[in-house]
Tab-separated table of C-alpha atoms in Angstrom:
chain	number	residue	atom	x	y	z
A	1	UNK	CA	118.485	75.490	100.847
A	2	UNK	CA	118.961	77.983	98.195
A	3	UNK	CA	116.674	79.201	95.961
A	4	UNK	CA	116.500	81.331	92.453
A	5	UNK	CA	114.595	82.011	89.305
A	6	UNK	CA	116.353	82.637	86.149
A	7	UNK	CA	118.334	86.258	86.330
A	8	UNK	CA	117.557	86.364	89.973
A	9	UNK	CA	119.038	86.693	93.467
A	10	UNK	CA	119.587	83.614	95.555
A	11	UNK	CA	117.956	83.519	98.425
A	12	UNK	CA	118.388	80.733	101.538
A	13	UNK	CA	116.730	79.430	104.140
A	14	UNK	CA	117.958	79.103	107.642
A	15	UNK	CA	120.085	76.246	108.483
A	16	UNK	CA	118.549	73.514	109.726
A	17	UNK	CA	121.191	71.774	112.617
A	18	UNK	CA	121.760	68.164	113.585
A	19	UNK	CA	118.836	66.337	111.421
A	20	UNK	CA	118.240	64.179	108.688
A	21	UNK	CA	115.050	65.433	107.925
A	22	UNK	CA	114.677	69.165	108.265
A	23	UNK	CA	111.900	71.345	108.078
A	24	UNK	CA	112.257	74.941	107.150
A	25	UNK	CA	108.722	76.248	107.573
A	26	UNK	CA	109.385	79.732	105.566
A	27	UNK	CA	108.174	81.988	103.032
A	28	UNK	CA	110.188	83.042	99.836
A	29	UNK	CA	108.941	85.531	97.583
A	30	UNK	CA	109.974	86.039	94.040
A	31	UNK	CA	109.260	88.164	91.737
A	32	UNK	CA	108.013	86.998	88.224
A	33	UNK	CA	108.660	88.172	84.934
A	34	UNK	CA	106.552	89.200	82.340
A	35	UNK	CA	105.928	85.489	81.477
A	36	UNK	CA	106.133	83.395	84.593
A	37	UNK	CA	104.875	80.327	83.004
A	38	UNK	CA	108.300	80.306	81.091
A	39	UNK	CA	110.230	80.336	84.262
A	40	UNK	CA	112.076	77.226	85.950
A	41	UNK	CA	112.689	77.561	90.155
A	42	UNK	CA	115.834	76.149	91.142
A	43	UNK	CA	115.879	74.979	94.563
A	44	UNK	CA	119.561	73.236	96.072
A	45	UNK	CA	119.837	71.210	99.219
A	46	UNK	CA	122.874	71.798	101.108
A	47	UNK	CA	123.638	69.915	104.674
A	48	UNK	CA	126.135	70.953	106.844
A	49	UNK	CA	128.856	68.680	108.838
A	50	UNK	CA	130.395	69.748	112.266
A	51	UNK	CA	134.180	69.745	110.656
A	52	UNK	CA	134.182	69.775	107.498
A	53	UNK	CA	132.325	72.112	104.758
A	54	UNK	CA	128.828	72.409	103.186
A	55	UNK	CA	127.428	69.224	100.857
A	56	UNK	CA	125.571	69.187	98.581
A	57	UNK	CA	122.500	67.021	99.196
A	58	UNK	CA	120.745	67.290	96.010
A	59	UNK	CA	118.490	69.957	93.680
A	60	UNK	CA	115.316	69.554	92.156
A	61	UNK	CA	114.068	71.946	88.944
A	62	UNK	CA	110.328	73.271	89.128
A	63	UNK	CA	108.897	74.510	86.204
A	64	UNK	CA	106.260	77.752	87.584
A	65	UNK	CA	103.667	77.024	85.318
A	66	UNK	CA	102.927	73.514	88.051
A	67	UNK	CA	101.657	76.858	90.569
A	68	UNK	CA	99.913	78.912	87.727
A	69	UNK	CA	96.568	78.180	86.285
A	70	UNK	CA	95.225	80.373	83.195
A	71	UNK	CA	92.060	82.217	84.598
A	72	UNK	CA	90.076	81.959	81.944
A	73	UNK	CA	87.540	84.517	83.210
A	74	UNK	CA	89.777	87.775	82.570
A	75	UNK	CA	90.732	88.938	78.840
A	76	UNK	CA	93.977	90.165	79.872
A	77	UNK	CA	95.832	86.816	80.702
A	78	UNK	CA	96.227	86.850	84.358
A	79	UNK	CA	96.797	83.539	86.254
A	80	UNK	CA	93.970	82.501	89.546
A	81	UNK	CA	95.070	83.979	92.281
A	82	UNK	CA	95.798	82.048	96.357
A	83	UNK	CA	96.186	78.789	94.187
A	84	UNK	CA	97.983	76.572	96.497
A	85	UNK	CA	100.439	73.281	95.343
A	86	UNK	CA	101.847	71.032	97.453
A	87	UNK	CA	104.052	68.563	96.016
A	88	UNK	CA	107.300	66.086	96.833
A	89	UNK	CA	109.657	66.348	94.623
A	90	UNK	CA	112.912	63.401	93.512
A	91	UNK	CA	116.247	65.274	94.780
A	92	UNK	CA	118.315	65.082	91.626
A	93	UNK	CA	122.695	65.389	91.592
A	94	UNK	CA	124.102	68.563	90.325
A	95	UNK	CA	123.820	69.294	86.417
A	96	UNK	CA	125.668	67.341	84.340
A	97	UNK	CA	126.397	64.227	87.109
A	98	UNK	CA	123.769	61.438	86.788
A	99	UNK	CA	125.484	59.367	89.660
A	100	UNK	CA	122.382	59.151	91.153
A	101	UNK	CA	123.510	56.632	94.042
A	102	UNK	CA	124.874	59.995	95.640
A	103	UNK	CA	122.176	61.361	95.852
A	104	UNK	CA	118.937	60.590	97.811
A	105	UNK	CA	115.735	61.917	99.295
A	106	UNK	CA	112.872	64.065	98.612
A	107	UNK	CA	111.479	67.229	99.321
A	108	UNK	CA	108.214	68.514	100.068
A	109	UNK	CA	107.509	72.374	98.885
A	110	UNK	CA	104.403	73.929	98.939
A	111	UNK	CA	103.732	77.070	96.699
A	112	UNK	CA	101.124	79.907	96.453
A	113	UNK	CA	100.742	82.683	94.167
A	114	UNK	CA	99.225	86.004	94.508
A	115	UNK	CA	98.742	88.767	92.169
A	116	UNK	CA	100.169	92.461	93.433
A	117	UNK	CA	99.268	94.972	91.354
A	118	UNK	CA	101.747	98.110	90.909
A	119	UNK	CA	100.694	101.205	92.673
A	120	UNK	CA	102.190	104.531	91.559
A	121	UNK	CA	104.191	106.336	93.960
A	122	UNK	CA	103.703	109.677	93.120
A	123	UNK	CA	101.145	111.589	90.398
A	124	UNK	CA	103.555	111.756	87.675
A	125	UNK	CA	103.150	107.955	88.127
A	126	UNK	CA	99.686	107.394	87.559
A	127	UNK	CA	100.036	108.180	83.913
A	128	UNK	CA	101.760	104.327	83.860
A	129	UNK	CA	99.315	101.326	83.354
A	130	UNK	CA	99.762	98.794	86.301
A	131	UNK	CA	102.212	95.899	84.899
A	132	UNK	CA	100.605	92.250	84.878
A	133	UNK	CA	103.884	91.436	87.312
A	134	UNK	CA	102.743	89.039	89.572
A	135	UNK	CA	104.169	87.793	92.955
A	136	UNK	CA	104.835	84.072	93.777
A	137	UNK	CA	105.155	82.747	97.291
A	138	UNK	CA	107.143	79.445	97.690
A	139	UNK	CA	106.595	77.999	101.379
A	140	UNK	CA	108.481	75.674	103.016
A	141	UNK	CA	106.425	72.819	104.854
């Protein structure tokens, strides 16, 4: 699989050899901007044949805000922290082909986000309020 927020790295998973239903079992970590609930994960599912090369398998588009809830609690806006999703999600073709027949399956993600604060490295630092920039864990089950 590969995986990327908006304006981000991709990252992958490990391959996952001779099966039609693999399970990946890892932890991604992104880093959110300022306003996560605007953000969109892209996640594409890639199998790979003995001969020939990569293909593609399918993609699915999850909106962040599904894994953020408002705390209502705080004044400043931040989102509950260790809340846990687990959903299946329709593999969709790639952008702009809706031959859907070419593509089929699901996938199962589960997602958890936690809140790390920034912590100044040095004393000229500490003059800098902490950023609300949050940390999201996506997990692979």
């Amino acid at each position: 699989c590969e995986l990327c927020l908006k304006d981000q790295q991709i990252k992958t998973t490990e391959v996952q050899k001779a099966t039609c239903t693999p399970k990946w079992n890892e932890v991604i970590q992104f880093e959110l901007p300022e306003n996560p609930e605007e953000e969109t994960l892209f996640v594409s599912v890639w199998g790979k044949k003995l001969i020939s090369r990569n293909t593609f398998n399918g993609r699915v588009e999850i909106p962040v805000s599904l894994v953020l809830k408002q705390d209502t609690n705080h004044k400043d806006l931040r989102f509950k922290e260790n809340r846990k999703v687990v959903r299946w999600f329709k593999l969709l073709p790639k952008a702009g082909n809706m031959q859907f027949s070419q593509v089929n399956g699901w996938l199962r993600l589960g997602f958890e986000y936690k809140y790390v604060p920034f912590v100044p490295s040095t004393a000229n630092d500490s003059s800098i309020p902490p950023p609300n920039v949050p940390n999201a864990k996506v997990v692979y089950q």
